[in-house]
Short mmCIF file of C-alpha atoms and ligand atoms in Angstrom, two decimals:
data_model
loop_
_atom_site.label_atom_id
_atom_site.label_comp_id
_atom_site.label_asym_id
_atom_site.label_seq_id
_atom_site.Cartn_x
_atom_site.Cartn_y
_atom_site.Cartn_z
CA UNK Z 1402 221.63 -79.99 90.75
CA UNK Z 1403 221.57 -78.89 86.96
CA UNK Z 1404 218.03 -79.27 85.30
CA UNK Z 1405 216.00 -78.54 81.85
CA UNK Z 1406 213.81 -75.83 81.55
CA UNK Z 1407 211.26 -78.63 81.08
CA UNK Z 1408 212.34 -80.15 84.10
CA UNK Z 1409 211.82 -76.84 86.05
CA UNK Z 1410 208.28 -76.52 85.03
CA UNK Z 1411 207.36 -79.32 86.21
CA UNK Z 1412 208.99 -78.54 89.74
CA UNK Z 1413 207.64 -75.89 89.72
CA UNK Z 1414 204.14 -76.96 89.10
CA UNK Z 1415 204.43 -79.50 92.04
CA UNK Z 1416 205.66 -76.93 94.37
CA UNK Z 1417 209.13 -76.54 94.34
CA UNK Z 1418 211.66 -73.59 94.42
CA UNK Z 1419 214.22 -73.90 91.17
CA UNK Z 1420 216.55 -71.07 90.03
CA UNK Z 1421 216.48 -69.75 86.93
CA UNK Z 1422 218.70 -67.31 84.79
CA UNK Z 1423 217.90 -64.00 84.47
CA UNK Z 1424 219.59 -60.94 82.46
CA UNK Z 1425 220.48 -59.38 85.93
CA UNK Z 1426 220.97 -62.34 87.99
CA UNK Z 1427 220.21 -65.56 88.72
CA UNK Z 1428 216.77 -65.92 90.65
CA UNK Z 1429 215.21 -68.73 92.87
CA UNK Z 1430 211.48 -68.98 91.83
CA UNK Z 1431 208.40 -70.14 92.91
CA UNK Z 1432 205.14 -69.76 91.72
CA UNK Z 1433 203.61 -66.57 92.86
CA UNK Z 1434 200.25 -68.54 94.33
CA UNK Z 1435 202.38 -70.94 96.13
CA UNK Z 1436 202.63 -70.13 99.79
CA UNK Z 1437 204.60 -73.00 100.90
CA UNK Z 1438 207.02 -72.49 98.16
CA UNK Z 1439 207.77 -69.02 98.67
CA UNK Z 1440 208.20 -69.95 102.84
CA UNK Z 1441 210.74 -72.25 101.25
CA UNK Z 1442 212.73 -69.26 99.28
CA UNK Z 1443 212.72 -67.50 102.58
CA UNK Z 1444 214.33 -70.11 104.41
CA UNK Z 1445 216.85 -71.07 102.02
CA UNK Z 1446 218.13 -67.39 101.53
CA UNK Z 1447 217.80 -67.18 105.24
CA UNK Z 1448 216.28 -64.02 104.19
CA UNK Z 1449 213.79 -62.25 106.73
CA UNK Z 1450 209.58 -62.01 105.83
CA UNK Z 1451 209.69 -58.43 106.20
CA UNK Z 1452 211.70 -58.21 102.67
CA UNK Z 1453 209.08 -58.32 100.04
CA UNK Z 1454 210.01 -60.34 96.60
CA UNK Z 1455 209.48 -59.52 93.43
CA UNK Z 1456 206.94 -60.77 90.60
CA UNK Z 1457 208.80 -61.87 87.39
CA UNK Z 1458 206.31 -62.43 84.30
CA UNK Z 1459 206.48 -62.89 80.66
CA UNK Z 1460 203.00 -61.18 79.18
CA UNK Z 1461 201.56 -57.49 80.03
CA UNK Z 1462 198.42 -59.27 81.04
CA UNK Z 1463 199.44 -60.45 84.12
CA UNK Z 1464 200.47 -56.74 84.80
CA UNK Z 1465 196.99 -55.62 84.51
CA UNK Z 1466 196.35 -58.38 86.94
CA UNK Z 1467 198.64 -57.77 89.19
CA UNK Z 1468 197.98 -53.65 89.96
CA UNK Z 1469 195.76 -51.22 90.08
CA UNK Z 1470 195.50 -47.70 89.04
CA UNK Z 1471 198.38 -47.55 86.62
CA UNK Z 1472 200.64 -44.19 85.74
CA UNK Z 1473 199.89 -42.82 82.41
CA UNK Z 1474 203.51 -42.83 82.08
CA UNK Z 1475 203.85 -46.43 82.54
CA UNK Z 1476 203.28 -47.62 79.17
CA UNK Z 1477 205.85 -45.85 77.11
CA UNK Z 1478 207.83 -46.94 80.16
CA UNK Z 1479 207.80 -50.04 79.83
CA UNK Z 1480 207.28 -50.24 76.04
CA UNK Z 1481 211.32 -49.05 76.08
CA UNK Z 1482 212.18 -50.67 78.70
CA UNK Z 1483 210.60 -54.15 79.06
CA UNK Z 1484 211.61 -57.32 78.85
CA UNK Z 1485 214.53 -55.63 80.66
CA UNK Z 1486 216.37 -54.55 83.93
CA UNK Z 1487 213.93 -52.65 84.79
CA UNK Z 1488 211.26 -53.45 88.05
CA UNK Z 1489 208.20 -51.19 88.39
CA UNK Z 1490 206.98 -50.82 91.99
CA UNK Z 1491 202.97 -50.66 91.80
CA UNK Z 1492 199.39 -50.22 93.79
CA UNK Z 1493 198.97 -54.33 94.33
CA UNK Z 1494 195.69 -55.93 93.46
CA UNK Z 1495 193.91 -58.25 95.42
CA UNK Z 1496 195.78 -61.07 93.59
CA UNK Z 1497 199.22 -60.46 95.20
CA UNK Z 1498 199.47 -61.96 98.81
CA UNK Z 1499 200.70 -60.31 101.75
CA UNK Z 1500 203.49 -62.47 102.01
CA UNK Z 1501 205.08 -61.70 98.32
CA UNK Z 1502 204.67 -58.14 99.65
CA UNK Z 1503 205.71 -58.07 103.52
CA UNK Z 1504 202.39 -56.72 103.88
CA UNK Z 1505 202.70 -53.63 102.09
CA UNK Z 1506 200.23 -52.36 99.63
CA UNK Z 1507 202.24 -52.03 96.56
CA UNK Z 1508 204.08 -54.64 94.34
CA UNK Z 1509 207.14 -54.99 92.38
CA UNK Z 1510 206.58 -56.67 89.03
CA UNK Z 1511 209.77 -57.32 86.10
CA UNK Z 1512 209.25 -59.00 82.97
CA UNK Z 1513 212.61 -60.26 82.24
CA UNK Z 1514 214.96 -60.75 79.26
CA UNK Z 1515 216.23 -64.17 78.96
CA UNK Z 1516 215.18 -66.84 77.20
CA UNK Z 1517 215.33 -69.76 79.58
CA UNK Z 1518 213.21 -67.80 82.11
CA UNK Z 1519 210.82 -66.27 79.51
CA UNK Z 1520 210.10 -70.42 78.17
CA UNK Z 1521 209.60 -71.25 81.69
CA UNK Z 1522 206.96 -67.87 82.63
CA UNK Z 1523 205.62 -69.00 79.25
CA UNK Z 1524 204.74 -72.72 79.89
CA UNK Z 1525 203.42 -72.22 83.39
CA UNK Z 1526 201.48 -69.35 82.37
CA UNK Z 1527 201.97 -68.20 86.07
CA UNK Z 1528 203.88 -65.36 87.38
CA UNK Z 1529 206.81 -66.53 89.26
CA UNK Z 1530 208.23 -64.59 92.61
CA UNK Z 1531 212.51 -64.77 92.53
CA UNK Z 1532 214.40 -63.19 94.64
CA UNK Z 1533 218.05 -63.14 93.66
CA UNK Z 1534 219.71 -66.86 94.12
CA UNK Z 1535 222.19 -66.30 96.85
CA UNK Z 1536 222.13 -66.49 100.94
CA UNK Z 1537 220.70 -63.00 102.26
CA UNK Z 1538 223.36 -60.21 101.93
CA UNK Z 1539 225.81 -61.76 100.09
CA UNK Z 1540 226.74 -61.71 96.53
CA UNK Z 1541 224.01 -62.73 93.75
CA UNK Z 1542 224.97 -65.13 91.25
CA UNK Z 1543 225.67 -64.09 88.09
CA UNK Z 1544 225.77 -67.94 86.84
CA UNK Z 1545 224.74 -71.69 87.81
CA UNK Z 1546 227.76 -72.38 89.38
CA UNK Z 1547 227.27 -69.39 91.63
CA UNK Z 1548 224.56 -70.90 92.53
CA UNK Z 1549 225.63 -74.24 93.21
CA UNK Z 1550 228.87 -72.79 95.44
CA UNK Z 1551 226.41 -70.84 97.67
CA UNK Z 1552 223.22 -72.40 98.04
CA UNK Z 1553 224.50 -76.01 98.05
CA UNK Z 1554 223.64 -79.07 95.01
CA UNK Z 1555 219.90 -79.77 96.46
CA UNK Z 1556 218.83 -76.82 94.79
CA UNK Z 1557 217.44 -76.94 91.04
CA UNK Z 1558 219.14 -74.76 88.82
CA UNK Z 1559 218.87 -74.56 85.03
CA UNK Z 1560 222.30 -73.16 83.03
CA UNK Z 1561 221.26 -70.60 81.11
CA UNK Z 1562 224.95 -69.38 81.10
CA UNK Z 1563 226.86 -66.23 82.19
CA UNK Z 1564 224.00 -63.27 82.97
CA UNK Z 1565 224.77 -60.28 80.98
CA UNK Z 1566 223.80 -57.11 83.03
CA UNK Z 1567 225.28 -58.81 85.89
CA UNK Z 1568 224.10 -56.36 88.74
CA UNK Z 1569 220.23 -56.39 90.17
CA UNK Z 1570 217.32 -54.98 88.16
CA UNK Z 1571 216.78 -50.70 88.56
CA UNK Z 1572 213.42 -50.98 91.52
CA UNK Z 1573 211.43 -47.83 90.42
CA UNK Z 1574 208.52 -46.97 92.62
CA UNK Z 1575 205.74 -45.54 89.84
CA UNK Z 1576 203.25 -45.21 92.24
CA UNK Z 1577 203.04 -41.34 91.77
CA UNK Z 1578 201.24 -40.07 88.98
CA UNK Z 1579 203.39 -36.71 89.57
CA UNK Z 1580 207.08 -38.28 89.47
CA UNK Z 1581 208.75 -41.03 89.40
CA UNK Z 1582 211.57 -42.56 92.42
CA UNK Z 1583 214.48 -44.84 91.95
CA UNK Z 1584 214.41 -47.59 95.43
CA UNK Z 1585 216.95 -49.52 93.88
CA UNK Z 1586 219.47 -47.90 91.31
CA UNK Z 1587 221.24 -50.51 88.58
CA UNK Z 1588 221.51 -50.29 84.51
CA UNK Z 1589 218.86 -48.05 83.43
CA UNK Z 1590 219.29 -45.10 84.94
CA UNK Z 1591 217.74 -41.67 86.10
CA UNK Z 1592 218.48 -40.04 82.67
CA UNK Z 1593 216.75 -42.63 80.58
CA UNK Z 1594 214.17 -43.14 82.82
CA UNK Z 1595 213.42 -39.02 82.57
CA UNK Z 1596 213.77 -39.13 78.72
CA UNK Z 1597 210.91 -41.80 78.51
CA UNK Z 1598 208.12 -40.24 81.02
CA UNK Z 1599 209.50 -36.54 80.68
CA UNK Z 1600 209.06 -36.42 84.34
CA UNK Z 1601 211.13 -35.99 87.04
CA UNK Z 1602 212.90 -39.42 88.54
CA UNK Z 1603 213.77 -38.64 92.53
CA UNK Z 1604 216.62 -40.90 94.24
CA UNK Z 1605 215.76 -42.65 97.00
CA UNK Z 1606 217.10 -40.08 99.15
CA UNK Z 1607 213.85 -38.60 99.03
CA UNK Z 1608 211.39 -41.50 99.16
CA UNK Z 1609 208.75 -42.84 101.77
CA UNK Z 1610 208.44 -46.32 100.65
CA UNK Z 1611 211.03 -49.39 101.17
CA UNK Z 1612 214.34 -49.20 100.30
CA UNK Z 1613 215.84 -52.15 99.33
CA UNK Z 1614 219.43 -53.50 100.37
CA UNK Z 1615 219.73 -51.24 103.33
CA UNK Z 1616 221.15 -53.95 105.55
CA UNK Z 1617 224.87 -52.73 106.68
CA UNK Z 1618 226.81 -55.25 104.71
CA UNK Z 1619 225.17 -56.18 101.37
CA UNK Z 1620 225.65 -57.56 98.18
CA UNK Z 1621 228.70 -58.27 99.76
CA UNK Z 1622 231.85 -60.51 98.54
CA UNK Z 1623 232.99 -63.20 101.29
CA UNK Z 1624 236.49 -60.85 101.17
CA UNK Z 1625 236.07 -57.39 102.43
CA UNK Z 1626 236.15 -54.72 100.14
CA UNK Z 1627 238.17 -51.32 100.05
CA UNK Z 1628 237.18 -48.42 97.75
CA UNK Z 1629 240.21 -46.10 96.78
CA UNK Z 1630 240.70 -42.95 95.13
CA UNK Z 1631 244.41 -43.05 94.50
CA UNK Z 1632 247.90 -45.30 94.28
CA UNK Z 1633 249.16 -43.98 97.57
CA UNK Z 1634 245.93 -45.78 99.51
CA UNK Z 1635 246.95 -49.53 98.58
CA UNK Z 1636 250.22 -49.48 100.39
CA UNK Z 1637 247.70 -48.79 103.54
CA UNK Z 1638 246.94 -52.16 102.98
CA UNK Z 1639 249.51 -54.83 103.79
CA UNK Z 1640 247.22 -57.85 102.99
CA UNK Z 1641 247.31 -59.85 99.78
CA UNK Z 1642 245.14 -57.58 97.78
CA UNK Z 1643 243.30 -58.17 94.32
CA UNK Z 1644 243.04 -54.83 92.68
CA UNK Z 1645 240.08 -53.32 90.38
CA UNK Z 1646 241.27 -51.02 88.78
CA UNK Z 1647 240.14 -48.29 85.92
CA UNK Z 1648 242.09 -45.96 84.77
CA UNK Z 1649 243.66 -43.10 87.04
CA UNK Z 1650 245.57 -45.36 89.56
CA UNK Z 1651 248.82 -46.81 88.43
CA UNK Z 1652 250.65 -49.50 90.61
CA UNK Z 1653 253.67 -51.96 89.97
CA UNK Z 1654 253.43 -54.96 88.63
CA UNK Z 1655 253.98 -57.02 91.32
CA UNK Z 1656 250.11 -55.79 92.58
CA UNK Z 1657 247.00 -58.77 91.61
CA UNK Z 1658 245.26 -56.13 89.40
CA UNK Z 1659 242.47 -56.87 87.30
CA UNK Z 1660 241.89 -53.83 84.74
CA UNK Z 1661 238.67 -52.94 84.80
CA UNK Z 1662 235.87 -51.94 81.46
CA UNK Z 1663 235.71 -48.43 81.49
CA UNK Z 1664 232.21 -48.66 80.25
CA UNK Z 1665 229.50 -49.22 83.00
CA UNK Z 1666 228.02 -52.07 81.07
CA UNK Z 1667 230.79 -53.98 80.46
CA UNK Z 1668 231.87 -53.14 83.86
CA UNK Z 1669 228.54 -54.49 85.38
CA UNK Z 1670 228.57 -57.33 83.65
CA UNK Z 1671 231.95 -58.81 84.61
CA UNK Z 1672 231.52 -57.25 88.68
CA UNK Z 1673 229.83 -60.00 90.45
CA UNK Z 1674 231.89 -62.84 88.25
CA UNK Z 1675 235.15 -61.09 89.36
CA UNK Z 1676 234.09 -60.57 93.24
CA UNK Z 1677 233.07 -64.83 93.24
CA UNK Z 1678 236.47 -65.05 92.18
CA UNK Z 1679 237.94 -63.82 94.56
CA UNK Z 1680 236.86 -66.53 96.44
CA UNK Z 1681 240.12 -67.84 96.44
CA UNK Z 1682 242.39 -68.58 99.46
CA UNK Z 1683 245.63 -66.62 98.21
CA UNK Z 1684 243.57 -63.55 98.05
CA UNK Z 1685 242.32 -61.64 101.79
CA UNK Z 1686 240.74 -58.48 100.52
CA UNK Z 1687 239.40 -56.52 97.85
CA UNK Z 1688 240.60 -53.12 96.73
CA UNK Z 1689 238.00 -50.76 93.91
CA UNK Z 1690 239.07 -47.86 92.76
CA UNK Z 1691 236.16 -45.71 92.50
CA UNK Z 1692 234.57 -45.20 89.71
CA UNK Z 1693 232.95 -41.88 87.96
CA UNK Z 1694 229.93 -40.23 90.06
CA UNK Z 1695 227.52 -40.02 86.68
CA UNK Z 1696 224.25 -41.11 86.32
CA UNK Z 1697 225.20 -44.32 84.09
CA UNK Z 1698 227.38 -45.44 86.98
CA UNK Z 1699 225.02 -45.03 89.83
CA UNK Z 1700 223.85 -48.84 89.84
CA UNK Z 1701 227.09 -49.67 90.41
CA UNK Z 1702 228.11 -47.31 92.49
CA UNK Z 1703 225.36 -48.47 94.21
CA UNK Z 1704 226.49 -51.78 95.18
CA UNK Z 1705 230.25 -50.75 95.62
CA UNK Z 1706 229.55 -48.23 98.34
CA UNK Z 1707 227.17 -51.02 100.15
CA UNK Z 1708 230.04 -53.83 100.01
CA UNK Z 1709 232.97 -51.93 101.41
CA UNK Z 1710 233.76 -51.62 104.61
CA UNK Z 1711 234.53 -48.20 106.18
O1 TXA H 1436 217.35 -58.18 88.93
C1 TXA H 1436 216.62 -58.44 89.88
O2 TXA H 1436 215.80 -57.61 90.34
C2 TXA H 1436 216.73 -59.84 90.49
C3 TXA H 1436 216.28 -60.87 89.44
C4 TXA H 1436 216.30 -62.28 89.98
O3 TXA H 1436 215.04 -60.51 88.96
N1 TXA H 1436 215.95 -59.95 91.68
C5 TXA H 1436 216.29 -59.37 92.84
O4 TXA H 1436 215.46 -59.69 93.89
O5 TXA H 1436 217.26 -58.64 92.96
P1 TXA H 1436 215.82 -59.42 95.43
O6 TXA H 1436 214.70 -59.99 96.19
O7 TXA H 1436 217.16 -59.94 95.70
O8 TXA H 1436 215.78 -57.87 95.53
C6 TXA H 1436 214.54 -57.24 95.31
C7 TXA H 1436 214.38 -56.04 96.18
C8 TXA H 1436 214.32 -56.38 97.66
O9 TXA H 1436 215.38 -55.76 98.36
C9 TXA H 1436 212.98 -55.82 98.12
O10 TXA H 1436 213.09 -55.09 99.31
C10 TXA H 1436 212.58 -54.91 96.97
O11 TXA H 1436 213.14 -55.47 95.84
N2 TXA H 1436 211.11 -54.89 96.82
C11 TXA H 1436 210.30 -55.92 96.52
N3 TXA H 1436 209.01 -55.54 96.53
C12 TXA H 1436 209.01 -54.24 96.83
C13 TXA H 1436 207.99 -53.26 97.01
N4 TXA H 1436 206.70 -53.55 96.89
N5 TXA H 1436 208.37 -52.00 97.33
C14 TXA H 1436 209.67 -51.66 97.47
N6 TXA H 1436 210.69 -52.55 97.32
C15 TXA H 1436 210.37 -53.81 97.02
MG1 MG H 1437 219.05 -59.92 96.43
#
């Protein structure tokens, strides 16, 4: 059910879950104070408590609310990178419940860059928890009427249009003063993220905490999903195939290829749209050719390698 930004506040005021646009994705908020809300976010995603959300807001205040003991490196951090695709993983203050943190002791907090969502933090003055909009482990929506298709029409959403990164928010956990570590790798990337604190950024490879997304199948299209190096792979594959392709495999024309961006934004940005497509009933899997192994690629790369099947 489509509704107005007004609207939303004042669902969201009275308790009730709504989702909202966001650069990355569409989330499904509720107000970060609202326990019976956020239960309700759980059970609609069908998502289990043990996966902490994260805390969207739309003034640094609430972020000195919110933590404690703050990096030095945090500010030019976030004065690059913020309102952005970026989500900082903090010490949590006694303001954050256990609940919005699956009893951990740290908290992710993203102050994001869209203006439907920003007018909404704005008017309610309250930080609002959103996890992305979609059933656990499958795709997130990258617009309302991804939304609509997999959460059903009871659910409030507000149309703020097609989202423009169009993969998940980078997680970095900044709760070293020594280095930095990447939980969750999308848009802004280990390179930038070095150039702005001039220390070093780890992968997750290397961390303690939480990783997110480390369910077998995630992020995942309803079709399954191949990832291929070369032509020679697709004939492998003897269903009806819609191809992604870049720019080193070739095949005839009588292949469903989409040609890919070759630049990661524009690639991230049209992924998810592409994958709900494929939705379709004349289509029965899903064939990526892989793209480069760099740095500005990684947040894709990401969610590619966690899709396909092996
Ligand atoms: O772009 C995004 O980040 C979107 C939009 C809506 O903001 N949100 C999003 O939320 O992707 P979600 O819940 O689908 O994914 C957030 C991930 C979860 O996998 C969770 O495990 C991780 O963030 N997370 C949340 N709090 C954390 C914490 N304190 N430490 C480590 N990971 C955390
Ligand atoms: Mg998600």
């Amino acid at each position: 059910m489509l509704v107005t930004p007004q609207q939303a506040v004042t669902l969201l005021k009275q308790g009730d879950i709504v989702a909202l646009p966001t650069e990355t994705v569409y989330g499904l908020a509720a107000c970060y104070d609202n326990e019976q809300a956020i239960a309700k976010i759980f059970s609609v995603k069908q998502r289990p408590l043990s996966n902490p959300l994260i805390v969207h807001i739309s003034s640094i205040n609430w972020l000195q609310q919110l933590c404690i003991a703050p990096p030095d490196y945090l500010q030019p951090l976030l004065e690059s990178c913020w309102p952005g695709p970026l989500t900082v993983v903090l010490k949590k203050s006694g303001l954050v419940s256990n609940q919005i943190t699956a009893n951990q002791s740290t908290v992710a907090i993203r102050m994001p860059n869209h203006t439907v969502m920003q007018q909404v933090l704005n008017q309610l003055n309250t930080p609002l928890v959103a996890p992305s909009a979609n059933r656990y482990c499958q795709t997130s929506p990258t617009s309302a009427a991804h939304v609509k298709h997999g959460l059903g029409d009871k659910i409030a959403v507000v149309d703020g249009g097609n989202c423009n990164i169009g993969i998940e928010s980078t997680i970095l956990d900044c709760t070293e003063s020594s280095h930095t570590t990447i939980l969750r790798p999308g848009m802004i990337n280990r390179q930038q993220i070095e150039t702005i604190t001039q220390l070093n950024c780890h992968s997750t490879a290397q961390s303690k905490h939480r990783v997110p997304g480390q369910h077998k199948i995630h992020y995942a299209p309803t079709k399954p999903i191949y990832l291929i190096d070369d032509a020679d792979q697709v004939t492998n594959y003897q269903q009806r195939a819609r191809c992604f392709l870049l720019n080193k495999i070739n095949l005839t024309t009588h292949h469903n290829i989409i040609t890919m961006p070759a630049k990661p934004e524009q690639y991230a940005s049209k992924l998810y749209q592409l994958w709900h497509d494929c939705d379709a009933p004349d289509i029965d899997i899903i064939l990526v050719e892989k793209p480069p192994k760099t740095d500005a690629w990684a947040g894709i790369n990401d969610r590619l390698n966690k899709a396909a099947r092996r």
